[in-house]
Coordinates of N, CA and C in Angstrom, one line a residue:
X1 N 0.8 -1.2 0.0 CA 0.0 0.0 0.0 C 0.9 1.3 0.0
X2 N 2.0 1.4 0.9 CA 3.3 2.0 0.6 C 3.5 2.8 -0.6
X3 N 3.5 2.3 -1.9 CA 3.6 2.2 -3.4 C 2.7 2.7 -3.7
X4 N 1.4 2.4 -3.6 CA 0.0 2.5 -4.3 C 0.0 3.7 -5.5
X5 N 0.1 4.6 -5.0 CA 0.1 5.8 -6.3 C 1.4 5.8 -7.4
X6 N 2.4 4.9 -7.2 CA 3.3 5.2 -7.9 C 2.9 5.0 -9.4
X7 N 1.9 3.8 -9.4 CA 1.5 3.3 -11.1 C 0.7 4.8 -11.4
X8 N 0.1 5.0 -10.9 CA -1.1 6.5 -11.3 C -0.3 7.3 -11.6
X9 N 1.0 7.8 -10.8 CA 2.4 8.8 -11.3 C 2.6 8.7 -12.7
X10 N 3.2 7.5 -12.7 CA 3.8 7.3 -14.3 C 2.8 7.0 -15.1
X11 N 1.8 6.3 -15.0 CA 0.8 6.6 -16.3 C 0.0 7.8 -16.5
X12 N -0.3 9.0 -15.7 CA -0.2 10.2 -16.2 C 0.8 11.0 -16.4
X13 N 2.2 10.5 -16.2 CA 2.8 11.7 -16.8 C 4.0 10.5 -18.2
X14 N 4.9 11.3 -18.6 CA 5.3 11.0 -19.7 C 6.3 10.1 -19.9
X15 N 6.0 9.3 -18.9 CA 6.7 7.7 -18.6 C 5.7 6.6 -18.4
X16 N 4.3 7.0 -19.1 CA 3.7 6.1 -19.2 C 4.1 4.9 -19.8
X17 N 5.3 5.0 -21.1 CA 5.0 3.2 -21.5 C 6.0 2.8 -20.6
X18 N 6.8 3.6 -19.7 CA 7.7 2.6 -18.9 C 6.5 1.7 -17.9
X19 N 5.2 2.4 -17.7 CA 4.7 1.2 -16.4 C 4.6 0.5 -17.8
X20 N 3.9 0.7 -18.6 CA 2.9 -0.4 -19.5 C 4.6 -1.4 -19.5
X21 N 5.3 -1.4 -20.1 CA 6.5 -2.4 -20.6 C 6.6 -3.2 -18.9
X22 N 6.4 -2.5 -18.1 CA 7.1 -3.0 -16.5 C 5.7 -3.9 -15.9
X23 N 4.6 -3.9 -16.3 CA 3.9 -3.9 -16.0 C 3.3 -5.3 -17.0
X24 N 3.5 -5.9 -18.2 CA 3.6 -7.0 -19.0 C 4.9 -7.7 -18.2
X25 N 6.4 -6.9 -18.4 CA 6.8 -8.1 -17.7 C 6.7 -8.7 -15.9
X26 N 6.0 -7.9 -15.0 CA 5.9 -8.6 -13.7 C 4.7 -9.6 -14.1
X27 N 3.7 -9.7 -15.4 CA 2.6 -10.7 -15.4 C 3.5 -11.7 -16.0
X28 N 4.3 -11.7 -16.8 CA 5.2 -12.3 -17.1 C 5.8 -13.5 -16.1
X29 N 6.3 -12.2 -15.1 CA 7.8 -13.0 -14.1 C 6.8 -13.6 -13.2
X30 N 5.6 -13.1 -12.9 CA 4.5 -13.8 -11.5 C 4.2 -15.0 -12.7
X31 N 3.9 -15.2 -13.4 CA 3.4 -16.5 -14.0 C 5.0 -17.7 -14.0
X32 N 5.9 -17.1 -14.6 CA 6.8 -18.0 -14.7 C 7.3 -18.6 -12.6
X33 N 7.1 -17.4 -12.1 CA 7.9 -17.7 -10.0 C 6.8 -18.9 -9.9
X34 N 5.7 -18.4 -10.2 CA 4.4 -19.8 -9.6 C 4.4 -20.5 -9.9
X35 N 4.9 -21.0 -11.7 CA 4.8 -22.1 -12.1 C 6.3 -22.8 -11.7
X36 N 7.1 -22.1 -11.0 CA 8.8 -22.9 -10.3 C 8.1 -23.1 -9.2
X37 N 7.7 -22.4 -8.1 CA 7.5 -22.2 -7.0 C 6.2 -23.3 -6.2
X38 N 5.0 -23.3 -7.2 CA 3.8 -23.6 -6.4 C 4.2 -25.8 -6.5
X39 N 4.9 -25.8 -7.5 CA 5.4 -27.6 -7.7 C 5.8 -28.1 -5.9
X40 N 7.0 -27.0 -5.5 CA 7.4 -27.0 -4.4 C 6.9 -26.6 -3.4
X41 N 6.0 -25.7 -3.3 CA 5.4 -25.0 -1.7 C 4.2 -25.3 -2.0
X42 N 3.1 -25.6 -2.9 CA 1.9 -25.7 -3.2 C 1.1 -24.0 -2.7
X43 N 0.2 -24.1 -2.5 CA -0.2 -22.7 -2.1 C 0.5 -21.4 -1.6
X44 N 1.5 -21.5 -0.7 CA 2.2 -20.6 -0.1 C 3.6 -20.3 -1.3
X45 N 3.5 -21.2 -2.0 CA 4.5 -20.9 -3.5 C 3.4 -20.2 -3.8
X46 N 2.6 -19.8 -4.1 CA 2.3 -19.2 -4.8 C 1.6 -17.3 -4.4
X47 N 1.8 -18.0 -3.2 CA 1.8 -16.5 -2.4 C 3.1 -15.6 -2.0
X48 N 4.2 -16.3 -2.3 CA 5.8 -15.9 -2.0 C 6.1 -15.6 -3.3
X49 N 5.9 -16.4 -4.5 CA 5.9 -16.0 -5.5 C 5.4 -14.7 -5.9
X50 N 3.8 -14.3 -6.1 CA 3.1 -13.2 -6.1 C 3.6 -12.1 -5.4
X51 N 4.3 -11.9 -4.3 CA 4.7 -11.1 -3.6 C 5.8 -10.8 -3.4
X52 N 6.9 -11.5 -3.9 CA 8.3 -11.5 -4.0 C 8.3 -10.2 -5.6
X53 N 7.5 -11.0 -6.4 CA 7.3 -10.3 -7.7 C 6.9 -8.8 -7.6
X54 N 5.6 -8.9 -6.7 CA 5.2 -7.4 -6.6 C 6.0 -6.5 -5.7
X55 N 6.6 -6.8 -4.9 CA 7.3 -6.0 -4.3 C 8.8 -5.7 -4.6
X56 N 9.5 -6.2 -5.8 CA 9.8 -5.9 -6.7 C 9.6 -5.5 -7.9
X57 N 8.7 -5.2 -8.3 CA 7.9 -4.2 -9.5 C 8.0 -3.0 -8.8
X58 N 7.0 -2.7 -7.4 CA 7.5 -1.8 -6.7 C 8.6 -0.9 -6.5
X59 N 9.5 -2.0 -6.1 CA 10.9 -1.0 -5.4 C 11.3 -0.4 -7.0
X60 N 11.0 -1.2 -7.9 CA 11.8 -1.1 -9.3 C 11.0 0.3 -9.6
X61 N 9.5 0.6 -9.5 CA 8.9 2.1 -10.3 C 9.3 3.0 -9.1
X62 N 9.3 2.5 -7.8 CA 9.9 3.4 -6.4 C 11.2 3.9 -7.2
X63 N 12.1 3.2 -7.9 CA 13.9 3.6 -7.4 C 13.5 4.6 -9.4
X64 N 12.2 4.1 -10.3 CA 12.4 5.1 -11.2 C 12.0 6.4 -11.0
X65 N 11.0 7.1 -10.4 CA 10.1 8.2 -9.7 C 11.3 8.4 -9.2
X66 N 12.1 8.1 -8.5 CA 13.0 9.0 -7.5 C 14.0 9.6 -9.0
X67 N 14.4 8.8 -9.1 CA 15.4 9.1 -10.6 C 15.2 10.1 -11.4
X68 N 13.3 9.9 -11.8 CA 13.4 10.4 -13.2 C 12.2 11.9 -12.8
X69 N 11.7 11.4 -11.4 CA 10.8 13.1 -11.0 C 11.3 13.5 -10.2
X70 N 12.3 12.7 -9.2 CA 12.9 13.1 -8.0 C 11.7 13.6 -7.1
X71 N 10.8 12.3 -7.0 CA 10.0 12.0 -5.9 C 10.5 11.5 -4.8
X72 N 9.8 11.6 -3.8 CA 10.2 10.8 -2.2 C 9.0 10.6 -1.4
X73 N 8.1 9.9 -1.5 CA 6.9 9.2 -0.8 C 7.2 9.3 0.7
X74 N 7.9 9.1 1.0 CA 8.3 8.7 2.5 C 9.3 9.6 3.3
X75 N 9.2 9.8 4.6 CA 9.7 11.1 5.2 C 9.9 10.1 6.8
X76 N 10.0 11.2 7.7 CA 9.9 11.2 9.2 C 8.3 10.9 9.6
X77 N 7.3 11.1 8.8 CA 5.9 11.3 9.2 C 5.6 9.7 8.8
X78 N 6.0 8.9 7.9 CA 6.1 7.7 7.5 C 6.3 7.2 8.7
X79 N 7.2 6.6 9.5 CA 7.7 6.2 10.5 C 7.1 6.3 11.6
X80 N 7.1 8.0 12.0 CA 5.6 8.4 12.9 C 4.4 7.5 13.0
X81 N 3.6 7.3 11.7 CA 2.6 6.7 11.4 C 3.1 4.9 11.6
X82 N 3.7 4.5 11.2 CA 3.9 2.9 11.5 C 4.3 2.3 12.9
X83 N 5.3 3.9 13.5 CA 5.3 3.4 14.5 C 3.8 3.4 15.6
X84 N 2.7 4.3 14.7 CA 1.0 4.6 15.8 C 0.3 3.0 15.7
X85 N 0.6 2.7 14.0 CA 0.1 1.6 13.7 C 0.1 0.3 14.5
X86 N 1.7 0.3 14.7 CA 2.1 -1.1 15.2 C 1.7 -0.9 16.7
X87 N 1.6 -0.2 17.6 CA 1.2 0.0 18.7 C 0.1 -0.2 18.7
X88 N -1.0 0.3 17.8 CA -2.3 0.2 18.1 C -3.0 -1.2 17.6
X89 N -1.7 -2.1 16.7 CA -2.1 -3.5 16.4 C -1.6 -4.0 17.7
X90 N -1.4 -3.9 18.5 CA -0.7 -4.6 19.7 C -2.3 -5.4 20.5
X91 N -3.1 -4.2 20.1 CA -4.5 -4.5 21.1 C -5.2 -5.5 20.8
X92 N -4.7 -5.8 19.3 CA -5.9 -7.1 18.7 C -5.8 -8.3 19.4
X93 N -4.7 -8.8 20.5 CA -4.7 -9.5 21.5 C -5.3 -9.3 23.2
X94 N -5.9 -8.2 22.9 CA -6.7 -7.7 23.6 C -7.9 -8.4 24.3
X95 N -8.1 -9.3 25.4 CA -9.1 -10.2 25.8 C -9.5 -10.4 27.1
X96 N -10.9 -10.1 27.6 CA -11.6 -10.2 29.1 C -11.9 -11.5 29.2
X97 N -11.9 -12.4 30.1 CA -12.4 -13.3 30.0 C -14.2 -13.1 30.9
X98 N -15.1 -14.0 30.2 CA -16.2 -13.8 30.4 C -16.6 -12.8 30.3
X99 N -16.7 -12.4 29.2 CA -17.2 -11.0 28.5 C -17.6 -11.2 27.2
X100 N -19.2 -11.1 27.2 CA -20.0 -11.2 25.7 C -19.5 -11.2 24.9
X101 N -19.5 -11.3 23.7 CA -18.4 -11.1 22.2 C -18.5 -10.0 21.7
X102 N -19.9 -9.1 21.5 CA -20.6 -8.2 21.3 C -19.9 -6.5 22.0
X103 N -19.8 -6.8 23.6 CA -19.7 -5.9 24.6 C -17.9 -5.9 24.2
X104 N -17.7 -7.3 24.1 CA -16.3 -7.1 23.7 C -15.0 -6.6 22.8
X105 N -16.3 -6.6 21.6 CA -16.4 -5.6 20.4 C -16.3 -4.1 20.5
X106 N -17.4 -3.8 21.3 CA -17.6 -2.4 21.4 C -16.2 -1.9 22.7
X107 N -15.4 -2.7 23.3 CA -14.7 -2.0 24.2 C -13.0 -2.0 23.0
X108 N -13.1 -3.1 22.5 CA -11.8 -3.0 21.6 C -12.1 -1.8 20.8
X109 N -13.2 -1.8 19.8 CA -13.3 -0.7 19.1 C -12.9 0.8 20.1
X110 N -13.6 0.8 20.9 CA -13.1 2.0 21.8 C -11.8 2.5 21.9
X111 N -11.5 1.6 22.3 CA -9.4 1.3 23.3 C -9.0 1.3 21.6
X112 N -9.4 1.0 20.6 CA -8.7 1.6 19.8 C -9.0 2.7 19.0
X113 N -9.7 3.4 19.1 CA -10.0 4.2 18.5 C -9.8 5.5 19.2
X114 N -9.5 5.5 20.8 CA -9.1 6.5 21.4 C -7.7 6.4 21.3
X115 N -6.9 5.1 21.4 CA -5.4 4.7 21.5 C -4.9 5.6 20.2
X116 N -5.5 5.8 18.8 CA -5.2 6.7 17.7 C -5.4 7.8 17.8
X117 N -6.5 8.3 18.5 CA -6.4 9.6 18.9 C -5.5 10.6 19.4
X118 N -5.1 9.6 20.8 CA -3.6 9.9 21.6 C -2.4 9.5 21.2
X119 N -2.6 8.8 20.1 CA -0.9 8.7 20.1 C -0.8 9.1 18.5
X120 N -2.0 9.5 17.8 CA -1.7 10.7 16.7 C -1.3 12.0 17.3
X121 N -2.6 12.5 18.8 CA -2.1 13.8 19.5 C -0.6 13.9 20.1
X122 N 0.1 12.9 20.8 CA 1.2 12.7 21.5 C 2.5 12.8 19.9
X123 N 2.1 11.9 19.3 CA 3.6 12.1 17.9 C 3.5 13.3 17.1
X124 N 2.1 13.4 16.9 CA 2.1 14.5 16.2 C 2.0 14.1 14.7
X125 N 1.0 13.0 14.6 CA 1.2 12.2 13.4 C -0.4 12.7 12.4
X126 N -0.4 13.1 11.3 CA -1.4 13.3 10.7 C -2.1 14.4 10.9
X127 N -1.1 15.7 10.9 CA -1.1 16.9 11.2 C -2.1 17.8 10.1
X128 N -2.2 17.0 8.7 CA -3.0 17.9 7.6 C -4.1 17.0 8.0
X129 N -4.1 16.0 8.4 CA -5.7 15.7 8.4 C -6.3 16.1 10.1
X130 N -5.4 16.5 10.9 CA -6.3 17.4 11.6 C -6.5 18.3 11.6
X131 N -6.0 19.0 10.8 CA -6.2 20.8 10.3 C -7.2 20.6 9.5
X132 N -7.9 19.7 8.8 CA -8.8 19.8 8.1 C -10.3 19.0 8.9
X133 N -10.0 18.5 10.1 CA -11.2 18.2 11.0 C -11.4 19.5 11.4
X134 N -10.4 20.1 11.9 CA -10.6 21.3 12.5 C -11.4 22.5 11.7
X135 N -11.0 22.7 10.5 CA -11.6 23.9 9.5 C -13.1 23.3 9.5
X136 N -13.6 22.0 9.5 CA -14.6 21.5 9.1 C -15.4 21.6 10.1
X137 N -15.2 22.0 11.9 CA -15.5 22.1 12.7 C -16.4 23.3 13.1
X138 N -14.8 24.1 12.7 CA -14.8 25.6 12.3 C -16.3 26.2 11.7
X139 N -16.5 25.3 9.9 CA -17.7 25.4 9.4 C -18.6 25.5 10.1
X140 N -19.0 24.0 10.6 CA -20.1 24.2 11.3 C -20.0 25.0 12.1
X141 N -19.7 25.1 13.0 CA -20.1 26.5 14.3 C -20.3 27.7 13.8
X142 N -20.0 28.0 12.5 CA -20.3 28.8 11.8 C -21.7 28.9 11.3
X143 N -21.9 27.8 11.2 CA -23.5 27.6 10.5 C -24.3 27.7 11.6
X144 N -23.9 27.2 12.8 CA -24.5 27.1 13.5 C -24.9 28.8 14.0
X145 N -24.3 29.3 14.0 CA -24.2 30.9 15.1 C -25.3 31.7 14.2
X146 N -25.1 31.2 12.8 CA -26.0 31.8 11.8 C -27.2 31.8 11.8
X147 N -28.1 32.5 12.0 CA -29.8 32.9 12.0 C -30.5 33.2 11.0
X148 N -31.3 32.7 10.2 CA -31.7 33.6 9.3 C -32.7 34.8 9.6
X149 N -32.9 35.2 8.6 CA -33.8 36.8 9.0 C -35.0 36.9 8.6
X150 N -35.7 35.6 8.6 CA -36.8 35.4 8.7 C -37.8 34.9 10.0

């Protein structure tokens, strides 16, 4: 997910036929890894395959964007954010015993959804998307204060 916009980069701008050529041969290289791979691992060949493949297609249009637009996807706020991530995946092991499935539900969801809150507020992580809760806040209480004159 990392990646995700890099193909939309180069096919609007004027390195489009480098994805198209890069993009034939990883259908290429994923058909040939699976057909080595799935003989020997059966299923999981074919998922090490697929993903060995794609995440080299990746690094490969990653290392051209840097090259050829002198892009950089990734910063200090990157790191920020993985490190909110992996803390807040910590909770999915999260368990009361003798506690409804339901009630159980609604306390995880909580504990995580406040645990993002605080530790987006504490890093300081996803600073444009709270400037933009904020303006939108802003709106409304605006709408709100508003009376018409009728």
């Amino acid at each position: 997910m990392a990646f995700s916009v890099n193909s939309e980069i180069l096919v609007f701008s004027q390195y489009y036929r480098f994805n198209l050529v890069l993009t034939i041969a990883m259908s290429i290289l994923i058909i040939a890894v699976n057909y080595w791979l799935i003989p020997i691992y059966g299923i999981e060949g074919a998922a090490i395959g697929s993903a060995s493949v794609m995440l080299a297609f990746n690094l490969v249009k990653y290392g051209y964007l840097k090259i050829k637009l002198n892009l950089e996807p990734f910063s200090y706020e990157t790191l920020k954010i993985l490190f909110v991530g992996v803390t807040i995946f910590a909770l999915k092991d999260f368990y009361l015993e003798n506690v409804n499935p339901l009630v159980m539900m609604v306390i995880k969801s909580i504990l995580i959804v406040g645990m993002f809150f605080f530790w987006s507020r504490i890093a300081n992580v996803g600073q444009e998307e709270w400037n933009w809760i904020k303006s939108k806040l802003k709106k409304v209480r605006a709408l709100e204060c508003y009376k018409p004159p009728y």
